[in-house]
PDB file of N, CA and C in Angstrom:
ATOM      1  N   MET A   1       0.802  -1.196  -0.040  1.00 66.00           N
ATOM      2  CA  MET A   1       0.015   0.001   0.007  1.00 66.00           C
ATOM      3  C   MET A   1       0.828   1.228  -0.013  1.00 66.00           C
ATOM      4  N   LEU A   2       1.826   1.295   0.890  1.00 58.00           N
ATOM      5  CA  LEU A   2       2.696   2.431   0.979  1.00 58.00           C
ATOM      6  C   LEU A   2       3.444   2.744  -0.323  1.00 58.00           C
ATOM      7  N   SER A   3       3.825   1.668  -0.975  1.00 62.00           N
ATOM      8  CA  SER A   3       4.672   1.874  -2.248  1.00 62.00           C
ATOM      9  C   SER A   3       3.842   2.454  -3.321  1.00 62.00           C
ATOM     10  N   LYS A   4       2.521   2.350  -3.309  1.00 80.00           N
ATOM     11  CA  LYS A   4       1.690   2.888  -4.387  1.00 80.00           C
ATOM     12  C   LYS A   4       1.246   4.346  -4.182  1.00 80.00           C
ATOM     13  N   ILE A   5       1.617   4.940  -3.040  1.00 87.00           N
ATOM     14  CA  ILE A   5       1.171   6.279  -2.764  1.00 87.00           C
ATOM     15  C   ILE A   5       2.223   7.344  -3.314  1.00 87.00           C
ATOM     16  N   ASN A   6       1.659   8.339  -3.887  1.00 90.00           N
ATOM     17  CA  ASN A   6       2.495   9.324  -4.513  1.00 90.00           C
ATOM     18  C   ASN A   6       3.285  10.129  -3.410  1.00 90.00           C
ATOM     19  N   ILE A   7       4.560  10.365  -3.725  1.00 91.00           N
ATOM     20  CA  ILE A   7       5.472  10.952  -2.704  1.00 91.00           C
ATOM     21  C   ILE A   7       4.958  12.360  -2.226  1.00 91.00           C
ATOM     22  N   ASP A   8       4.289  13.062  -3.161  1.00 93.00           N
ATOM     23  CA  ASP A   8       3.737  14.344  -2.759  1.00 93.00           C
ATOM     24  C   ASP A   8       2.659  14.209  -1.711  1.00 93.00           C
ATOM     25  N   ILE A   9       1.872  13.181  -1.771  1.00 94.00           N
ATOM     26  CA  ILE A   9       0.796  12.936  -0.826  1.00 94.00           C
ATOM     27  C   ILE A   9       1.438  12.567   0.509  1.00 94.00           C
ATOM     28  N   ILE A  10       2.469  11.663   0.478  1.00 94.00           N
ATOM     29  CA  ILE A  10       3.170  11.342   1.725  1.00 94.00           C
ATOM     30  C   ILE A  10       3.821  12.541   2.363  1.00 94.00           C
ATOM     31  N   ASN A  11       4.339  13.464   1.594  1.00 95.00           N
ATOM     32  CA  ASN A  11       4.945  14.675   2.116  1.00 95.00           C
ATOM     33  C   ASN A  11       3.898  15.626   2.726  1.00 95.00           C
ATOM     34  N   SER A  12       2.685  15.513   2.303  1.00 96.00           N
ATOM     35  CA  SER A  12       1.634  16.359   2.827  1.00 96.00           C
ATOM     36  C   SER A  12       1.003  15.847   4.090  1.00 96.00           C
ATOM     37  N   LEU A  13       1.368  14.628   4.504  1.00 97.00           N
ATOM     38  CA  LEU A  13       0.714  14.009   5.720  1.00 97.00           C
ATOM     39  C   LEU A  13       1.351  14.544   6.949  1.00 97.00           C
ATOM     40  N   THR A  14       0.521  14.620   8.015  1.00 98.00           N
ATOM     41  CA  THR A  14       1.046  14.992   9.346  1.00 98.00           C
ATOM     42  C   THR A  14       1.709  13.803  10.001  1.00 98.00           C
ATOM     43  N   ILE A  15       2.421  13.941  11.042  1.00 98.00           N
ATOM     44  CA  ILE A  15       3.040  12.883  11.710  1.00 98.00           C
ATOM     45  C   ILE A  15       2.041  11.874  12.204  1.00 98.00           C
ATOM     46  N   SER A  16       0.918  12.340  12.709  1.00 98.00           N
ATOM     47  CA  SER A  16      -0.157  11.448  13.209  1.00 98.00           C
ATOM     48  C   SER A  16      -0.733  10.577  12.058  1.00 98.00           C
ATOM     49  N   GLU A  17      -0.929  11.251  10.867  1.00 98.00           N
ATOM     50  CA  GLU A  17      -1.435  10.572   9.729  1.00 98.00           C
ATOM     51  C   GLU A  17      -0.518   9.557   9.187  1.00 98.00           C
ATOM     52  N   LEU A  18       0.859   9.853   9.173  1.00 97.00           N
ATOM     53  CA  LEU A  18       1.848   8.919   8.823  1.00 97.00           C
ATOM     54  C   LEU A  18       1.825   7.685   9.736  1.00 97.00           C
ATOM     55  N   ASP A  19       1.738   7.926  11.037  1.00 98.00           N
ATOM     56  CA  ASP A  19       1.666   6.833  11.996  1.00 98.00           C
ATOM     57  C   ASP A  19       0.515   5.896  11.721  1.00 98.00           C
ATOM     58  N   VAL A  20      -0.665   6.475  11.461  1.00 98.00           N
ATOM     59  CA  VAL A  20      -1.832   5.700  11.150  1.00 98.00           C
ATOM     60  C   VAL A  20      -1.638   4.925   9.862  1.00 98.00           C
ATOM     61  N   LEU A  21      -1.043   5.552   8.835  1.00 97.00           N
ATOM     62  CA  LEU A  21      -0.837   4.960   7.583  1.00 97.00           C
ATOM     63  C   LEU A  21       0.124   3.721   7.687  1.00 97.00           C
ATOM     64  N   ARG A  22       1.222   3.902   8.472  1.00 96.00           N
ATOM     65  CA  ARG A  22       2.130   2.853   8.713  1.00 96.00           C
ATOM     66  C   ARG A  22       1.437   1.645   9.449  1.00 96.00           C
ATOM     67  N   PHE A  23       0.634   1.983  10.469  1.00 98.00           N
ATOM     68  CA  PHE A  23      -0.062   1.002  11.209  1.00 98.00           C
ATOM     69  C   PHE A  23      -1.001   0.197  10.296  1.00 98.00           C
ATOM     70  N   VAL A  24      -1.727   0.889   9.472  1.00 97.00           N
ATOM     71  CA  VAL A  24      -2.680   0.297   8.517  1.00 97.00           C
ATOM     72  C   VAL A  24      -1.963  -0.612   7.621  1.00 97.00           C
ATOM     73  N   ASP A  25      -0.878  -0.126   7.097  1.00 94.00           N
ATOM     74  CA  ASP A  25      -0.035  -0.931   6.097  1.00 94.00           C
ATOM     75  C   ASP A  25       0.482  -2.227   6.770  1.00 94.00           C
ATOM     76  N   ASN A  26       0.826  -2.137   7.988  1.00 95.00           N
ATOM     77  CA  ASN A  26       1.436  -3.295   8.695  1.00 95.00           C
ATOM     78  C   ASN A  26       0.356  -4.194   9.224  1.00 95.00           C
ATOM     79  N   ASN A  27      -0.854  -3.842   9.262  1.00 96.00           N
ATOM     80  CA  ASN A  27      -1.988  -4.618   9.913  1.00 96.00           C
ATOM     81  C   ASN A  27      -3.200  -4.705   9.012  1.00 96.00           C
ATOM     82  N   LYS A  28      -2.997  -4.889   7.710  1.00 94.00           N
ATOM     83  CA  LYS A  28      -4.045  -4.799   6.755  1.00 94.00           C
ATOM     84  C   LYS A  28      -5.249  -5.690   7.018  1.00 94.00           C
ATOM     85  N   LYS A  29      -4.924  -6.962   7.336  1.00 94.00           N
ATOM     86  CA  LYS A  29      -6.021  -7.992   7.504  1.00 94.00           C
ATOM     87  C   LYS A  29      -6.829  -7.620   8.769  1.00 94.00           C
ATOM     88  N   GLN A  30      -6.107  -7.260   9.784  1.00 96.00           N
ATOM     89  CA  GLN A  30      -6.735  -6.882  11.045  1.00 96.00           C
ATOM     90  C   GLN A  30      -7.684  -5.689  10.944  1.00 96.00           C
ATOM     91  N   ILE A  31      -7.265  -4.713  10.170  1.00 96.00           N
ATOM     92  CA  ILE A  31      -8.073  -3.488  10.006  1.00 96.00           C
ATOM     93  C   ILE A  31      -9.377  -3.716   9.381  1.00 96.00           C
ATOM     94  N   LEU A  32      -9.479  -4.752   8.500  1.00 96.00           N
ATOM     95  CA  LEU A  32     -10.760  -5.075   7.757  1.00 96.00           C
ATOM     96  C   LEU A  32     -11.883  -5.250   8.724  1.00 96.00           C
ATOM     97  N   ASP A  33     -11.651  -5.793   9.912  1.00 96.00           N
ATOM     98  CA  ASP A  33     -12.727  -6.036  10.893  1.00 96.00           C
ATOM     99  C   ASP A  33     -12.967  -4.959  11.906  1.00 96.00           C
ATOM    100  N   TRP A  34     -12.179  -3.895  11.755  1.00 98.00           N
ATOM    101  CA  TRP A  34     -12.277  -2.794  12.739  1.00 98.00           C
ATOM    102  C   TRP A  34     -13.177  -1.688  12.294  1.00 98.00           C
ATOM    103  N   SER A  35     -13.661  -0.982  13.269  1.00 98.00           N
ATOM    104  CA  SER A  35     -14.395   0.281  12.962  1.00 98.00           C
ATOM    105  C   SER A  35     -13.328   1.401  13.061  1.00 98.00           C
ATOM    106  N   ILE A  36     -13.751   2.585  12.603  1.00 98.00           N
ATOM    107  CA  ILE A  36     -12.889   3.773  12.645  1.00 98.00           C
ATOM    108  C   ILE A  36     -12.544   4.093  14.086  1.00 98.00           C
ATOM    109  N   GLN A  37     -13.462   3.825  15.026  1.00 99.00           N
ATOM    110  CA  GLN A  37     -13.277   4.167  16.459  1.00 99.00           C
ATOM    111  C   GLN A  37     -12.238   3.191  17.037  1.00 99.00           C
ATOM    112  N   THR A  38     -12.188   1.926  16.632  1.00 98.00           N
ATOM    113  CA  THR A  38     -11.225   0.990  17.117  1.00 98.00           C
ATOM    114  C   THR A  38      -9.842   1.378  16.635  1.00 98.00           C
ATOM    115  N   LEU A  39      -9.701   1.769  15.341  1.00 98.00           N
ATOM    116  CA  LEU A  39      -8.407   2.176  14.837  1.00 98.00           C
ATOM    117  C   LEU A  39      -7.965   3.535  15.536  1.00 98.00           C
ATOM    118  N   SER A  40      -8.941   4.317  15.772  1.00 98.00           N
ATOM    119  CA  SER A  40      -8.634   5.588  16.505  1.00 98.00           C
ATOM    120  C   SER A  40      -8.067   5.302  17.855  1.00 98.00           C
ATOM    121  N   LYS A  41      -8.694   4.424  18.611  1.00 98.00           N
ATOM    122  CA  LYS A  41      -8.203   4.141  19.971  1.00 98.00           C
ATOM    123  C   LYS A  41      -6.853   3.439  19.938  1.00 98.00           C
ATOM    124  N   THR A  42      -6.717   2.555  18.986  1.00 98.00           N
ATOM    125  CA  THR A  42      -5.488   1.801  18.882  1.00 98.00           C
ATOM    126  C   THR A  42      -4.225   2.667  18.528  1.00 98.00           C
ATOM    127  N   THR A  43      -4.491   3.618  17.611  1.00 98.00           N
ATOM    128  CA  THR A  43      -3.361   4.536  17.191  1.00 98.00           C
ATOM    129  C   THR A  43      -3.283   5.784  17.873  1.00 98.00           C
ATOM    130  N   PHE A  44      -4.153   6.017  18.858  1.00 98.00           N
ATOM    131  CA  PHE A  44      -4.125   7.194  19.724  1.00 98.00           C
ATOM    132  C   PHE A  44      -4.292   8.481  18.877  1.00 98.00           C
ATOM    133  N   VAL A  45      -5.204   8.444  17.903  1.00 99.00           N
ATOM    134  CA  VAL A  45      -5.548   9.658  17.145  1.00 99.00           C
ATOM    135  C   VAL A  45      -7.074   9.757  17.045  1.00 99.00           C
ATOM    136  N   SER A  46      -7.519  10.910  16.637  1.00 98.00           N
ATOM    137  CA  SER A  46      -9.033  11.129  16.598  1.00 98.00           C
ATOM    138  C   SER A  46      -9.510  10.495  15.235  1.00 98.00           C
ATOM    139  N   THR A  47     -10.811  10.234  15.273  1.00 98.00           N
ATOM    140  CA  THR A  47     -11.458   9.708  14.087  1.00 98.00           C
ATOM    141  C   THR A  47     -11.324  10.734  12.943  1.00 98.00           C
ATOM    142  N   ALA A  48     -11.318  12.029  13.274  1.00 99.00           N
ATOM    143  CA  ALA A  48     -11.177  13.072  12.252  1.00 99.00           C
ATOM    144  C   ALA A  48      -9.785  12.938  11.545  1.00 99.00           C
ATOM    145  N   THR A  49      -8.779  12.644  12.299  1.00 99.00           N
ATOM    146  CA  THR A  49      -7.446  12.427  11.709  1.00 99.00           C
ATOM    147  C   THR A  49      -7.483  11.297  10.727  1.00 99.00           C
ATOM    148  N   ILE A  50      -8.158  10.227  11.053  1.00 98.00           N
ATOM    149  CA  ILE A  50      -8.248   9.049  10.171  1.00 98.00           C
ATOM    150  C   ILE A  50      -9.037   9.429   8.875  1.00 98.00           C
ATOM    151  N   MET A  51     -10.081  10.170   9.050  1.00 99.00           N
ATOM    152  CA  MET A  51     -10.903  10.623   7.904  1.00 99.00           C
ATOM    153  C   MET A  51     -10.084  11.565   7.017  1.00 99.00           C
ATOM    154  N   ARG A  52      -9.296  12.427   7.640  1.00 98.00           N
ATOM    155  CA  ARG A  52      -8.441  13.349   6.810  1.00 98.00           C
ATOM    156  C   ARG A  52      -7.461  12.521   5.980  1.00 98.00           C
ATOM    157  N   LEU A  53      -6.865  11.532   6.659  1.00 98.00           N
ATOM    158  CA  LEU A  53      -5.872  10.643   5.991  1.00 98.00           C
ATOM    159  C   LEU A  53      -6.618   9.956   4.773  1.00 98.00           C
ATOM    160  N   CYS A  54      -7.756   9.409   4.983  1.00 98.00           N
ATOM    161  CA  CYS A  54      -8.491   8.747   3.929  1.00 98.00           C
ATOM    162  C   CYS A  54      -8.764   9.710   2.738  1.00 98.00           C
ATOM    163  N   LYS A  55      -9.179  10.888   3.035  1.00 98.00           N
ATOM    164  CA  LYS A  55      -9.445  11.920   2.002  1.00 98.00           C
ATOM    165  C   LYS A  55      -8.137  12.247   1.261  1.00 98.00           C
ATOM    166  N   LYS A  56      -7.038  12.425   2.004  1.00 97.00           N
ATOM    167  CA  LYS A  56      -5.753  12.738   1.360  1.00 97.00           C
ATOM    168  C   LYS A  56      -5.299  11.639   0.426  1.00 97.00           C
ATOM    169  N   LEU A  57      -5.646  10.438   0.821  1.00 96.00           N
ATOM    170  CA  LEU A  57      -5.254   9.201  -0.053  1.00 96.00           C
ATOM    171  C   LEU A  57      -6.139   9.025  -1.235  1.00 96.00           C
ATOM    172  N   GLY A  58      -7.253   9.821  -1.230  1.00 95.00           N
ATOM    173  CA  GLY A  58      -8.131   9.801  -2.403  1.00 95.00           C
ATOM    174  C   GLY A  58      -9.386   8.962  -2.181  1.00 95.00           C
ATOM    175  N   TYR A  59      -9.678   8.534  -1.027  1.00 96.00           N
ATOM    176  CA  TYR A  59     -10.842   7.740  -0.719  1.00 96.00           C
ATOM    177  C   TYR A  59     -11.945   8.610  -0.096  1.00 96.00           C
ATOM    178  N   SER A  60     -13.118   8.154  -0.251  1.00 97.00           N
ATOM    179  CA  SER A  60     -14.301   8.925   0.273  1.00 97.00           C
ATOM    180  C   SER A  60     -14.352   8.885   1.756  1.00 97.00           C
ATOM    181  N   GLY A  61     -13.788   7.761   2.368  1.00 97.00           N
ATOM    182  CA  GLY A  61     -13.736   7.656   3.800  1.00 97.00           C
ATOM    183  C   GLY A  61     -13.148   6.322   4.206  1.00 97.00           C
ATOM    184  N   PHE A  62     -13.302   6.024   5.511  1.00 98.00           N
ATOM    185  CA  PHE A  62     -12.663   4.870   6.018  1.00 98.00           C
ATOM    186  C   PHE A  62     -13.257   3.515   5.444  1.00 98.00           C
ATOM    187  N   SER A  63     -14.522   3.521   5.104  1.00 97.00           N
ATOM    188  CA  SER A  63     -15.122   2.287   4.485  1.00 97.00           C
ATOM    189  C   SER A  63     -14.458   1.949   3.155  1.00 97.00           C
ATOM    190  N   GLU A  64     -14.228   3.015   2.351  1.00 97.00           N
ATOM    191  CA  GLU A  64     -13.565   2.759   1.049  1.00 97.00           C
ATOM    192  C   GLU A  64     -12.144   2.351   1.246  1.00 97.00           C
ATOM    193  N   LEU A  65     -11.431   2.954   2.159  1.00 96.00           N
ATOM    194  CA  LEU A  65     -10.104   2.501   2.476  1.00 96.00           C
ATOM    195  C   LEU A  65     -10.069   1.044   2.795  1.00 96.00           C
ATOM    196  N   LYS A  66     -10.989   0.562   3.630  1.00 96.00           N
ATOM    197  CA  LYS A  66     -11.052  -0.894   3.976  1.00 96.00           C
ATOM    198  C   LYS A  66     -11.411  -1.689   2.729  1.00 96.00           C
ATOM    199  N   TYR A  67     -12.259  -1.198   1.904  1.00 95.00           N
ATOM    200  CA  TYR A  67     -12.604  -1.877   0.616  1.00 95.00           C
ATOM    201  C   TYR A  67     -11.386  -2.083  -0.272  1.00 95.00           C
ATOM    202  N   ARG A  68     -10.663  -1.045  -0.394  1.00 93.00           N
ATOM    203  CA  ARG A  68      -9.379  -1.097  -1.209  1.00 93.00           C
ATOM    204  C   ARG A  68      -8.354  -2.057  -0.617  1.00 93.00           C
ATOM    205  N   LEU A  69      -8.223  -2.013   0.694  1.00 94.00           N
ATOM    206  CA  LEU A  69      -7.317  -2.959   1.384  1.00 94.00           C
ATOM    207  C   LEU A  69      -7.756  -4.376   1.119  1.00 94.00           C
ATOM    208  N   LYS A  70      -9.049  -4.691   1.162  1.00 93.00           N
ATOM    209  CA  LYS A  70      -9.579  -5.981   0.952  1.00 93.00           C
ATOM    210  C   LYS A  70      -9.208  -6.415  -0.519  1.00 93.00           C
ATOM    211  N   GLU A  71      -9.334  -5.506  -1.506  1.00 92.00           N
ATOM    212  CA  GLU A  71      -8.998  -5.880  -2.838  1.00 92.00           C
ATOM    213  C   GLU A  71      -7.569  -6.189  -2.996  1.00 92.00           C
ATOM    214  N   GLU A  72      -6.684  -5.379  -2.314  1.00 89.00           N
ATOM    215  CA  GLU A  72      -5.243  -5.607  -2.373  1.00 89.00           C
ATOM    216  C   GLU A  72      -4.842  -6.882  -1.740  1.00 89.00           C
ATOM    217  N   ILE A  73      -5.459  -7.244  -0.614  1.00 89.00           N
ATOM    218  CA  ILE A  73      -5.208  -8.491   0.070  1.00 89.00           C
ATOM    219  C   ILE A  73      -5.643  -9.710  -0.865  1.00 89.00           C
ATOM    220  N   SER A  74      -6.791  -9.579  -1.493  1.00 87.00           N
ATOM    221  CA  SER A  74      -7.266 -10.660  -2.369  1.00 87.00           C
ATOM    222  C   SER A  74      -6.370 -10.838  -3.527  1.00 87.00           C
ATOM    223  N   ALA A  75      -5.911  -9.788  -4.153  1.00 84.00           N
ATOM    224  CA  ALA A  75      -4.947  -9.870  -5.261  1.00 84.00           C
ATOM    225  C   ALA A  75      -3.645 -10.502  -4.850  1.00 84.00           C
ATOM    226  N   LEU A  76      -3.137 -10.243  -3.704  1.00 75.00           N
ATOM    227  CA  LEU A  76      -1.863 -10.803  -3.190  1.00 75.00           C
ATOM    228  C   LEU A  76      -2.092 -12.250  -2.892  1.00 75.00           C
ATOM    229  N   ASP A  77      -3.243 -12.594  -2.303  1.00 71.00           N
ATOM    230  CA  ASP A  77      -3.552 -14.008  -1.966  1.00 71.00           C
ATOM    231  C   ASP A  77      -3.673 -14.881  -3.217  1.00 71.00           C
ATOM    232  N   SER A  78      -4.335 -14.359  -4.239  1.00 71.00           N
ATOM    233  CA  SER A  78      -4.445 -15.101  -5.448  1.00 71.00           C
ATOM    234  C   SER A  78      -3.114 -15.295  -6.164  1.00 71.00           C
ATOM    235  N   PHE A  79      -2.245 -14.295  -6.066  1.00 70.00           N
ATOM    236  CA  PHE A  79      -0.926 -14.408  -6.666  1.00 70.00           C
ATOM    237  C   PHE A  79      -0.125 -15.490  -5.942  1.00 70.00           C
ATOM    238  N   LYS A  80      -0.268 -15.427  -4.544  1.00 67.00           N
ATOM    239  CA  LYS A  80       0.516 -16.465  -3.812  1.00 67.00           C
ATOM    240  C   LYS A  80       0.004 -17.895  -4.037  1.00 67.00           C
ATOM    241  N   LYS A  81      -1.268 -18.046  -4.436  1.00 67.00           N
ATOM    242  CA  LYS A  81      -1.840 -19.390  -4.651  1.00 67.00           C
ATOM    243  C   LYS A  81      -1.489 -19.923  -6.020  1.00 67.00           C
ATOM    244  N   THR A  82      -0.922 -19.161  -6.894  1.00 66.00           N
ATOM    245  CA  THR A  82      -0.511 -19.653  -8.186  1.00 66.00           C
ATOM    246  C   THR A  82       0.608 -20.652  -7.961  1.00 66.00           C
ATOM    247  N   PRO A  83       0.357 -21.906  -8.411  1.00 66.00           N
ATOM    248  CA  PRO A  83       1.341 -22.941  -8.173  1.00 66.00           C
ATOM    249  C   PRO A  83       2.678 -22.686  -8.812  1.00 66.00           C
ATOM    250  N   LEU A  84       3.768 -22.904  -8.131  1.00 60.00           N
ATOM    251  CA  LEU A  84       5.123 -22.665  -8.630  1.00 60.00           C
ATOM    252  C   LEU A  84       5.321 -23.574  -9.842  1.00 60.00           C
ATOM    253  N   SER A  85       4.801 -24.774  -9.828  1.00 57.00           N
ATOM    254  CA  SER A  85       5.011 -25.707 -11.008  1.00 57.00           C
ATOM    255  C   SER A  85       4.374 -25.083 -12.264  1.00 57.00           C
ATOM    256  N   ARG A  86       3.232 -24.376 -12.154  1.00 61.00           N
ATOM    257  CA  ARG A  86       2.612 -23.743 -13.282  1.00 61.00           C
ATOM    258  C   ARG A  86       3.534 -22.629 -13.831  1.00 61.00           C
ATOM    259  N   THR A  87       4.061 -21.891 -12.866  1.00 58.00           N
ATOM    260  CA  THR A  87       4.948 -20.766 -13.288  1.00 58.00           C
ATOM    261  C   THR A  87       6.186 -21.368 -13.956  1.00 58.00           C
ATOM    262  N   LEU A  88       6.806 -22.438 -13.419  1.00 61.00           N
ATOM    263  CA  LEU A  88       8.001 -22.978 -13.985  1.00 61.00           C
ATOM    264  C   LEU A  88       7.698 -23.623 -15.364  1.00 61.00           C
ATOM    265  N   SER A  89       6.502 -24.230 -15.511  1.00 61.00           N
ATOM    266  CA  SER A  89       6.213 -24.850 -16.848  1.00 61.00           C
ATOM    267  C   SER A  89       6.054 -23.782 -17.915  1.00 61.00           C
ATOM    268  N   ILE A  90       5.539 -22.640 -17.478  1.00 59.00           N
ATOM    269  CA  ILE A  90       5.404 -21.582 -18.459  1.00 59.00           C
ATOM    270  C   ILE A  90       6.833 -21.038 -18.851  1.00 59.00           C
ATOM    271  N   LYS A  91       7.743 -20.911 -17.942  1.00 58.00           N
ATOM    272  CA  LYS A  91       9.097 -20.490 -18.229  1.00 58.00           C
ATOM    273  C   LYS A  91       9.810 -21.546 -19.144  1.00 58.00           C
ATOM    274  N   THR A  92       9.596 -22.825 -18.852  1.00 57.00           N
ATOM    275  CA  THR A  92      10.187 -23.874 -19.615  1.00 57.00           C
ATOM    276  C   THR A  92       9.665 -23.883 -21.000  1.00 57.00           C
ATOM    277  N   SER A  93       8.356 -23.708 -21.211  1.00 58.00           N
ATOM    278  CA  SER A  93       7.808 -23.751 -22.578  1.00 58.00           C
ATOM    279  C   SER A  93       8.281 -22.533 -23.314  1.00 58.00           C
ATOM    280  N   ASN A  94       8.438 -21.394 -22.712  1.00 59.00           N
ATOM    281  CA  ASN A  94       8.931 -20.129 -23.372  1.00 59.00           C
ATOM    282  C   ASN A  94      10.365 -20.385 -23.741  1.00 59.00           C
ATOM    283  N   ARG A  95      11.128 -21.055 -22.934  1.00 60.00           N
ATOM    284  CA  ARG A  95      12.602 -21.253 -23.204  1.00 60.00           C
ATOM    285  C   ARG A  95      12.734 -22.145 -24.423  1.00 60.00           C
ATOM    286  N   SER A  96      11.937 -23.176 -24.582  1.00 57.00           N
ATOM    287  CA  SER A  96      12.104 -23.996 -25.759  1.00 57.00           C
ATOM    288  C   SER A  96      11.674 -23.347 -27.058  1.00 57.00           C
ATOM    289  N   SER A  97      10.890 -22.390 -26.974  1.00 58.00           N
ATOM    290  CA  SER A  97      10.459 -21.684 -28.234  1.00 58.00           C
ATOM    291  C   SER A  97      11.522 -20.646 -28.715  1.00 58.00           C
ATOM    292  N   ILE A  98      12.474 -20.370 -27.849  1.00 60.00           N
ATOM    293  CA  ILE A  98      13.536 -19.353 -28.181  1.00 60.00           C
ATOM    294  C   ILE A  98      14.624 -20.079 -28.897  1.00 60.00           C
ATOM    295  N   ARG A  99      14.973 -19.592 -30.090  1.00 62.00           N
ATOM    296  CA  ARG A  99      15.970 -20.188 -30.883  1.00 62.00           C
ATOM    297  C   ARG A  99      17.226 -19.393 -30.834  1.00 62.00           C
ATOM    298  N   PRO A 100      18.399 -20.009 -30.789  1.00 60.00           N
ATOM    299  CA  PRO A 100      19.687 -19.237 -30.818  1.00 60.00           C
ATOM    300  C   PRO A 100      19.889 -18.638 -32.174  1.00 60.00           C
ATOM    301  N   PRO A 101      20.667 -17.592 -32.256  1.00 61.00           N
ATOM    302  CA  PRO A 101      20.968 -17.012 -33.547  1.00 61.00           C
ATOM    303  C   PRO A 101      21.770 -18.001 -34.389  1.00 61.00           C
ATOM    304  N   CYS A 102      21.686 -17.736 -35.742  1.00 62.00           N
ATOM    305  CA  CYS A 102      22.343 -18.614 -36.705  1.00 62.00           C
ATOM    306  C   CYS A 102      23.840 -18.777 -36.435  1.00 62.00           C
ATOM    307  N   TRP A 103      24.559 -17.767 -36.081  1.00 57.00           N
ATOM    308  CA  TRP A 103      26.017 -17.907 -35.861  1.00 57.00           C
ATOM    309  C   TRP A 103      26.324 -18.760 -34.700  1.00 57.00           C
ATOM    310  N   MET A 104      25.376 -18.902 -33.724  1.00 57.00           N
ATOM    311  CA  MET A 104      25.645 -19.765 -32.566  1.00 57.00           C
ATOM    312  C   MET A 104      25.424 -21.186 -33.010  1.00 57.00           C
ATOM    313  N   LYS A 105      24.517 -21.467 -33.911  1.00 59.00           N
ATOM    314  CA  LYS A 105      24.324 -22.869 -34.370  1.00 59.00           C
ATOM    315  C   LYS A 105      25.599 -23.401 -35.003  1.00 59.00           C
ATOM    316  N   SER A 106      26.172 -22.630 -35.876  1.00 59.00           N
ATOM    317  CA  SER A 106      27.311 -23.044 -36.664  1.00 59.00           C
ATOM    318  C   SER A 106      28.517 -23.140 -35.722  1.00 59.00           C
ATOM    319  N   LYS A 107      28.635 -22.250 -34.751  1.00 58.00           N
ATOM    320  CA  LYS A 107      29.747 -22.290 -33.834  1.00 58.00           C
ATOM    321  C   LYS A 107      29.736 -23.524 -32.942  1.00 58.00           C
ATOM    322  N   TYR A 108      28.630 -23.904 -32.463  1.00 60.00           N
ATOM    323  CA  TYR A 108      28.544 -25.024 -31.542  1.00 60.00           C
ATOM    324  C   TYR A 108      28.102 -26.342 -32.190  1.00 60.00           C
ATOM    325  N   ARG A 109      27.917 -26.391 -33.453  1.00 60.00           N
ATOM    326  CA  ARG A 109      27.567 -27.593 -34.132  1.00 60.00           C
ATOM    327  C   ARG A 109      28.791 -28.501 -34.153  1.00 60.00           C
ATOM    328  N   LYS A 110      28.575 -29.771 -33.827  1.00 61.00           N
ATOM    329  CA  LYS A 110      29.633 -30.744 -33.863  1.00 61.00           C
ATOM    330  C   LYS A 110      30.156 -30.942 -35.308  1.00 61.00           C
ATOM    331  N   SER A 111      31.402 -30.951 -35.416  1.00 56.00           N
ATOM    332  CA  SER A 111      31.968 -31.209 -36.748  1.00 56.00           C
ATOM    333  C   SER A 111      31.981 -32.697 -37.008  1.00 56.00           C
ATOM    334  N   SER A 112      31.930 -33.059 -38.200  1.00 56.00           N
ATOM    335  CA  SER A 112      31.826 -34.471 -38.609  1.00 56.00           C
ATOM    336  C   SER A 112      33.175 -34.996 -38.904  1.00 56.00           C
ATOM    337  N   ASP A 113      34.255 -34.295 -38.513  1.00 52.00           N
ATOM    338  CA  ASP A 113      35.633 -34.761 -38.829  1.00 52.00           C
ATOM    339  C   ASP A 113      35.949 -35.978 -37.982  1.00 52.00           C
TER     340      ASP A 113
END
């Protein structure tokens, strides 16, 4: 999440907003079940601070922030579930379709002497 945020937005955040953002980024799954009041108490900031953070990040509010977090988590989970064997078989099939340049064929071809 933090890596996708524009540096200008990060520079515009207050220390309290940065603290909340770091906490949210480190506790994504946990935040999904929380209310704004729970996050407020846990991070020792007001609900208004959290709402300002959400607005600065481009969300309509805390609910949309949680919705986007859920999307991000789902995307990461589906990526992690892609079997390694499937990924490797794709790499292997791509490798077999790549042909060396002509000069390499003649250089490494066994001579019949």
